[in-house]
Amino acid sequence: MKKRTAIFICFLVLGAALLFAHAPILHCYDNGDGTFTCEGGFTDGSSAEGVEIRIENPKEKDAKKKVIIKTKLDKNGEITIKYADIKVKDFLIIFDAGPGHVVKVKSSDIEK
C-alpha cells in the first residue's frame, strides 16, 4: 500500500509541475503608421528574446516561397514590421520557440 501511495504522490507532483510550465504568448497590434508590432513572451514571465518570428503566406504551396520574412524578437521580446514588406493581404505571424511552443496569429487578428 505504501508503494502505491508513493507512486500516486509522484504523479500528483509531476502533474502540478506541468500546470506551471510556460506556454508561449504572442500579441500583435497595428501602429496606425503602416507598421504592426508583435510582443512575445511566456506565461511564466520568461523572456522571448531571440525567438524566431516568421511571416508566411498561407496560400503559397511552394515551401521555399511560403516564408516572406524570417527574423527574431529583440531584447524586449518585440518586433515591428512594415506591411509594405509583406506584399500580401492575408498572412500568418508565427512565433516558433520550438516543439510545443508555436503560436500563430492571422493578419486578420492583428488588433486595430
mmCIF file of C-alpha atoms in Angstrom, residues 8-21:
data_model
loop_
_atom_site.group_PDB
_atom_site.id
_atom_site.type_symbol
_atom_site.label_atom_id
_atom_site.label_comp_id
_atom_site.label_asym_id
_atom_site.label_seq_id
_atom_site.Cartn_x
_atom_site.Cartn_y
_atom_site.Cartn_z
ATOM 1 C CA PHE A 8 0.333 8.378 -6.545
ATOM 2 C CA ILE A 9 2.097 11.279 -4.815
ATOM 3 C CA CYS A 10 4.787 11.288 -7.532
ATOM 4 C CA PHE A 11 2.115 11.584 -10.227
ATOM 5 C CA LEU A 12 0.451 14.436 -8.337
ATOM 6 C CA VAL A 13 3.733 16.329 -8.040
ATOM 7 C CA LEU A 14 4.600 15.805 -11.712
ATOM 8 C CA GLY A 15 1.093 16.826 -12.762
ATOM 9 C CA ALA A 16 1.317 20.016 -10.712
ATOM 10 C CA ALA A 17 4.674 20.835 -12.308
ATOM 11 C CA LEU A 18 3.101 20.601 -15.757
ATOM 12 C CA LEU A 19 0.440 23.108 -14.751
ATOM 13 C CA PHE A 20 3.145 25.690 -14.138
ATOM 14 C CA ALA A 21 5.053 25.023 -17.364
#
